Coordinates of C-alpha atoms in Angstrom, one line a residue:
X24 CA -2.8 -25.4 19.0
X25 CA -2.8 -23.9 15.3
X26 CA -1.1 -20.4 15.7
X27 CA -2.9 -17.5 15.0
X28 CA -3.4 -16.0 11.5
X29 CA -1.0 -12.7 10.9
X30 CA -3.0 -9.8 10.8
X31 CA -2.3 -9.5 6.9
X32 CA -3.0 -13.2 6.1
X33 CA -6.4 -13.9 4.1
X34 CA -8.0 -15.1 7.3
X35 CA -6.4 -12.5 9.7
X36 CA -9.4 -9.8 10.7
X37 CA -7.9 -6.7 8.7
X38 CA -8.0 -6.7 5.0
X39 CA -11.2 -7.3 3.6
X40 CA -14.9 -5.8 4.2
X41 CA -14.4 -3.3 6.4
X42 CA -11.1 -2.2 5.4
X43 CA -12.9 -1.7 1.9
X44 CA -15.4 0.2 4.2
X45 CA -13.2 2.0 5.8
X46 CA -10.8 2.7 3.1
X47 CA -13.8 5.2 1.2
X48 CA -13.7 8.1 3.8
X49 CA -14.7 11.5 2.4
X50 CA -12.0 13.4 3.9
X51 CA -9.3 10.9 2.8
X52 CA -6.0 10.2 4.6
X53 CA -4.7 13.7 3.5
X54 CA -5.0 17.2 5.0
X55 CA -7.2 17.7 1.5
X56 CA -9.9 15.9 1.4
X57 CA -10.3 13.7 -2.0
X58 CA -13.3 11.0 -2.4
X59 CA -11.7 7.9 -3.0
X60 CA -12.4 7.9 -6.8
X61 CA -10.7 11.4 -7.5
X62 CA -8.0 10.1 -5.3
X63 CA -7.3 6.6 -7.6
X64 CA -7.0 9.1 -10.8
X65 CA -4.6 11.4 -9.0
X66 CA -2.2 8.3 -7.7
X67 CA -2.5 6.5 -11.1
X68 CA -1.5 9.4 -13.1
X69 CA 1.5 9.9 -10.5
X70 CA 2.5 6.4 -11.0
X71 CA 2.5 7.0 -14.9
X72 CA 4.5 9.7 -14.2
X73 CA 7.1 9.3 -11.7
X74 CA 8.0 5.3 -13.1
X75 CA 7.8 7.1 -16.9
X76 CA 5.5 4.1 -17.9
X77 CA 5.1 3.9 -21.2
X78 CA 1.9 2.6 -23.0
X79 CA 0.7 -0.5 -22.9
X80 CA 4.0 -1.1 -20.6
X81 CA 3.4 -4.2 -18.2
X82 CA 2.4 -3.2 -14.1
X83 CA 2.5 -4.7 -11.2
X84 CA 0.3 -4.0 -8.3
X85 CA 1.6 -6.1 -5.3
X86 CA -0.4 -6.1 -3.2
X87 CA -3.4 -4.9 -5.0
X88 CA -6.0 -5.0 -2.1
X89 CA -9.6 -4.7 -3.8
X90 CA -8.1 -3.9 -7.0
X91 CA -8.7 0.3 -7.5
X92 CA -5.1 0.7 -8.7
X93 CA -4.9 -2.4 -11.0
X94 CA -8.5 -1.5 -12.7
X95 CA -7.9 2.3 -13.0
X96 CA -4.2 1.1 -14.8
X97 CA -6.1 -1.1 -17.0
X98 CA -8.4 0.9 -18.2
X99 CA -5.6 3.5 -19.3
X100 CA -4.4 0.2 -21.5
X101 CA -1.3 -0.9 -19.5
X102 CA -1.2 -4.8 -19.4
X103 CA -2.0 -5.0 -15.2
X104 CA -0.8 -8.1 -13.0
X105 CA -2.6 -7.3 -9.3
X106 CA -1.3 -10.0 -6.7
X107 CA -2.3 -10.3 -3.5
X108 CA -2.9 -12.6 -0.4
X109 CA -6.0 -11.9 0.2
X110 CA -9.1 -14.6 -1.0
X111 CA -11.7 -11.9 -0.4
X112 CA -10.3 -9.1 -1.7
X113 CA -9.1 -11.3 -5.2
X114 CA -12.8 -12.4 -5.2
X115 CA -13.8 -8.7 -5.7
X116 CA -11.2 -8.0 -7.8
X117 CA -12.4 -10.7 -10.4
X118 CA -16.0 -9.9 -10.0
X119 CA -15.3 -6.6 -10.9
X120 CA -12.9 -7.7 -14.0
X121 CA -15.7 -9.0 -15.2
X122 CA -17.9 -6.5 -15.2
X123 CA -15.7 -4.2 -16.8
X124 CA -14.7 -6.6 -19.3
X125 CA -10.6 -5.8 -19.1
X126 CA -8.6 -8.6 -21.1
X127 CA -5.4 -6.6 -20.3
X128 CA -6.0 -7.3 -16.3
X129 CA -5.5 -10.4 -14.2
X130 CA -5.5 -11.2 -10.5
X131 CA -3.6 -14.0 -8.9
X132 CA -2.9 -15.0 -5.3
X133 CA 0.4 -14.2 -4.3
X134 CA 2.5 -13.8 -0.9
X135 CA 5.2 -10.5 -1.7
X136 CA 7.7 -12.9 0.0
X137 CA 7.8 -15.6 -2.7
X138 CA 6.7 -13.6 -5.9
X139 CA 8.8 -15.7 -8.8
X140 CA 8.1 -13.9 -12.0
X141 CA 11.6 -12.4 -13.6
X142 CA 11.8 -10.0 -15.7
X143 CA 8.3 -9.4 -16.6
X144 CA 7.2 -5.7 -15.6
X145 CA 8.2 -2.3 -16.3
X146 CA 6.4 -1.3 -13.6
X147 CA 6.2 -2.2 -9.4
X148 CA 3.8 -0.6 -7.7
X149 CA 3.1 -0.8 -3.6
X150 CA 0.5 1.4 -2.8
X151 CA -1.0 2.8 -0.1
X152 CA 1.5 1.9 3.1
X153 CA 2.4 -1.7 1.9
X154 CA 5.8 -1.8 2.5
X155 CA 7.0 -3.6 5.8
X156 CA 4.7 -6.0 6.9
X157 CA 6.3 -8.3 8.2
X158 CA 7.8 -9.2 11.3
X159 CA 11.4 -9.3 10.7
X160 CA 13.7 -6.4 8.4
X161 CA 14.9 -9.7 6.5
X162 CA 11.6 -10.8 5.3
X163 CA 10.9 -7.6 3.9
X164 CA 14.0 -7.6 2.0
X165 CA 12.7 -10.5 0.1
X166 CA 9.8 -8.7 -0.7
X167 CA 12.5 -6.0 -2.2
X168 CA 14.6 -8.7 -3.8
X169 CA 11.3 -9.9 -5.5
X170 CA 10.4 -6.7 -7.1
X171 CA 13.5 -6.6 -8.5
X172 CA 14.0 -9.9 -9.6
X173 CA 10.4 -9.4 -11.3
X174 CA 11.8 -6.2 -13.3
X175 CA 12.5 -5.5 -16.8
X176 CA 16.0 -4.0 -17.3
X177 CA 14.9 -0.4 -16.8
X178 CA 12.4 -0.7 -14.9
X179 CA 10.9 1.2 -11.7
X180 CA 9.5 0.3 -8.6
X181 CA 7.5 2.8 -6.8
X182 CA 6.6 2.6 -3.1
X183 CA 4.2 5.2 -1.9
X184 CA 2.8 5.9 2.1
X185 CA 1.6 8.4 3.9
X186 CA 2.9 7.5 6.9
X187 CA 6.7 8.7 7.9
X188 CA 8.9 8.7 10.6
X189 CA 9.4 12.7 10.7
X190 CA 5.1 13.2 10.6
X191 CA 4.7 10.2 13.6
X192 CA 7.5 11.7 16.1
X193 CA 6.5 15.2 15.3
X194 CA 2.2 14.7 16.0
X195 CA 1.5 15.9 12.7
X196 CA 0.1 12.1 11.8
X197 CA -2.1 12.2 14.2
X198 CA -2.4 9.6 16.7
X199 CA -6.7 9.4 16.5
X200 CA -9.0 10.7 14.1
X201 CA -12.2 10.1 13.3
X202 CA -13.0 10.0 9.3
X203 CA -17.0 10.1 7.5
X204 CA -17.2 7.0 5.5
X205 CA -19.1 7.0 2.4
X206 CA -21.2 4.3 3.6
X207 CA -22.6 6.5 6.4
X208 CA -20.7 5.2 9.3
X209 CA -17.4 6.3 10.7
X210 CA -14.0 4.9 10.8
X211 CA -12.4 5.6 14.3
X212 CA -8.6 5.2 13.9
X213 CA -5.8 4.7 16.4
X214 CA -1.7 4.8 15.9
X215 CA 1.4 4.9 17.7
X216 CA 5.1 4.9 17.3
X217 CA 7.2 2.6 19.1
X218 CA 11.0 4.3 18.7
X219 CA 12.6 1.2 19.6
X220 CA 10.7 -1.6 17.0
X221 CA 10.5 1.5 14.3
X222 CA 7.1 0.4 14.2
X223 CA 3.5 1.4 13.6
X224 CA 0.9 -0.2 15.8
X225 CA -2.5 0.9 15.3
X226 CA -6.0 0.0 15.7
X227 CA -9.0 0.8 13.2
X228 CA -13.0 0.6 14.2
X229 CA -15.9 1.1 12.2
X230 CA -18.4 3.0 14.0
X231 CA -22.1 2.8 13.2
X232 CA -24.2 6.5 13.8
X233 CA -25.6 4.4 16.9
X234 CA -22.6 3.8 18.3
X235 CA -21.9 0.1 17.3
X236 CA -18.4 -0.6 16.5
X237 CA -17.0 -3.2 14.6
X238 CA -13.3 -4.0 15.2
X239 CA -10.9 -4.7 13.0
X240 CA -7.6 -6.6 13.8
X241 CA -4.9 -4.4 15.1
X242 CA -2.2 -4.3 12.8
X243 CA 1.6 -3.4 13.2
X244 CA 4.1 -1.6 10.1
X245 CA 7.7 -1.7 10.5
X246 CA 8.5 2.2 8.9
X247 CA 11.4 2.8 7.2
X248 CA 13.4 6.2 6.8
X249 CA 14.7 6.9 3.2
X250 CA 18.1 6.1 4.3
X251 CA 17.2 2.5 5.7
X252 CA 15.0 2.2 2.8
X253 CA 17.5 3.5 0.0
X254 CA 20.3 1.2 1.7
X255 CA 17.4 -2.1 1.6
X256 CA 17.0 -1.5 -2.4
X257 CA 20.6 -1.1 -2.9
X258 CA 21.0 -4.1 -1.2
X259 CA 18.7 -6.0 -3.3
X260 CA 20.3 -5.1 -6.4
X261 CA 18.5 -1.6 -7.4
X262 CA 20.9 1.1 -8.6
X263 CA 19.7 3.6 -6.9
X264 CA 16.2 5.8 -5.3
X265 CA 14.4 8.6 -6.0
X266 CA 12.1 10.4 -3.4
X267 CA 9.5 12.6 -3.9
X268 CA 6.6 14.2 -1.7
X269 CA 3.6 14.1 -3.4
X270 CA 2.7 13.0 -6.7
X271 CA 2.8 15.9 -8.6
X272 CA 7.1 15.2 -8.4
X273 CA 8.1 17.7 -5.0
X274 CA 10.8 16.8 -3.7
X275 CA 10.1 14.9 -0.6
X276 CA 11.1 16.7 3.1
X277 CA 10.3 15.9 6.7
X278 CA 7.3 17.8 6.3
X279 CA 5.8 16.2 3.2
X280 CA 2.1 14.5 3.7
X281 CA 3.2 11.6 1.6
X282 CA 6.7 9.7 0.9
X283 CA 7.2 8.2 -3.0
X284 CA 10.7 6.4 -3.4
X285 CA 11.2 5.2 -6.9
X286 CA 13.5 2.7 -7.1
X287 CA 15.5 1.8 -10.4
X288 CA 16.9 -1.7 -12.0
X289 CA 19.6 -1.1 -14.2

């Protein structure tokens, strides 16, 4: 019997249509509510920011999802490499390459685990609560040992999620919530903690004003506290991380909405 796609995998019921449904909610995933265009411009500028990206400096998005990140960086003339697993999701990326006609962009398929490409960015970005995926704490350290391998001298590698140990244990991620999506249905969302995997298991539905839902896969997120994080890019060679709590540059706490860690190569 073949074994059962990972919820991640191309093939594995999260990522793709809905998820790009339910990822346009007009409250966002933040106490202030952001449309999902408004919300690109303010996390690309960040990223410019906080890695000190210079122009026309060389990005990449891993994983790069439907593309939002990689196309807004594009357009501000960085040379943009989005990677990602995902055959849908690359299929809309390219579409919309070419409609927007970005020779500086390009979209390959690409597991994090086996990324090969040293020494070619300035720039890392994992956006959006990409970081631990996998099953094991090993597998995502190849996943940091990749970024860093793929690094310039100098270069940064940013990881960015909303989602934290301090907020989960303390309620103030709440455990349901019902979002307004743009396309005028719902997205019904679910979460837990479990204290002894250190991981997020959580559920996502797209609700239809009639009541329909439509299910995605669940999906479970192994979450990392700075210190286990800053002690995983140590070990894979970075020099050293930088935390922040929104992306404006405020020093992160347990009570910031967001969690930035910057990671250097040397």
């Amino acid at each position: 019997m073949d074994q059962a796609a990972q919820w991640w995998e191309s093939d594995g019921g999260f990522f793709g249509d809905l998820y790009k449904e339910a990822d346009d909610s007009k409250e966002g995933h933040l106490n202030s509510p952001q449309a999902l265009a408004e919300r690109t411009e303010t996390e690309i500028n960040g990223v410019i920011e906080l890695t000190g990206l210079q122009p026309g400096g060389a990005v990449l998005d891993c994983p790069c999802g439907y593309g939002r990140h990689s196309l807004a960086l594009a357009e501000k003339g960085y040379q943009v490499t989005g990677a990602d697993i995902n055959e849908r999701f690359l299929t809309l990326d390219n579409e919309e390459l070419s409609h927007r006609q970005l020779p500086n962009c390009r979209f390959i398929k690409q597991d994090m685990r086996h990324i090969d490409m040293p020494g070619q960015f300035n720039a890392i970005i994992n956006m959006f609560y990409s970081f631990g995926f996998f099953d094991s704490d090993q597998e995502n350290m190849e996943v940091a040992k990749n970024f860093y391998n793929a690094l310039k001298p100098g270069g940064k590698f940013l990881m960015h999620t909303h989602v934290t140990v301090p907020r989960l244990v303390s309620g103030k991620l709440l455990n349901y919530q019902m979002r307004n999506l743009a396309s005028g249905n719902q997205l019904e969302l679910y979460r837990r903690y479990n204290k002894e995997t250190k991981r997020e298991d959580g559920e996502w539905f797209v609700v239809s004003p009639d009541g329909i839902k439509k299910a995605l896969t669940p999906y479970s997120v192994r979450i990392y506290t700075p210190e286990e994080y800053t002690a995983m890019c140590k070990e894979a060679g970075f020099s050293g991380v930088e935390y922040y709590g929104d992306w404006s540059g405020s020093p992160y706490t347990d009570d910031s909405a967001q969690m930035i860690a910057v990671a250097k190569k040397d």
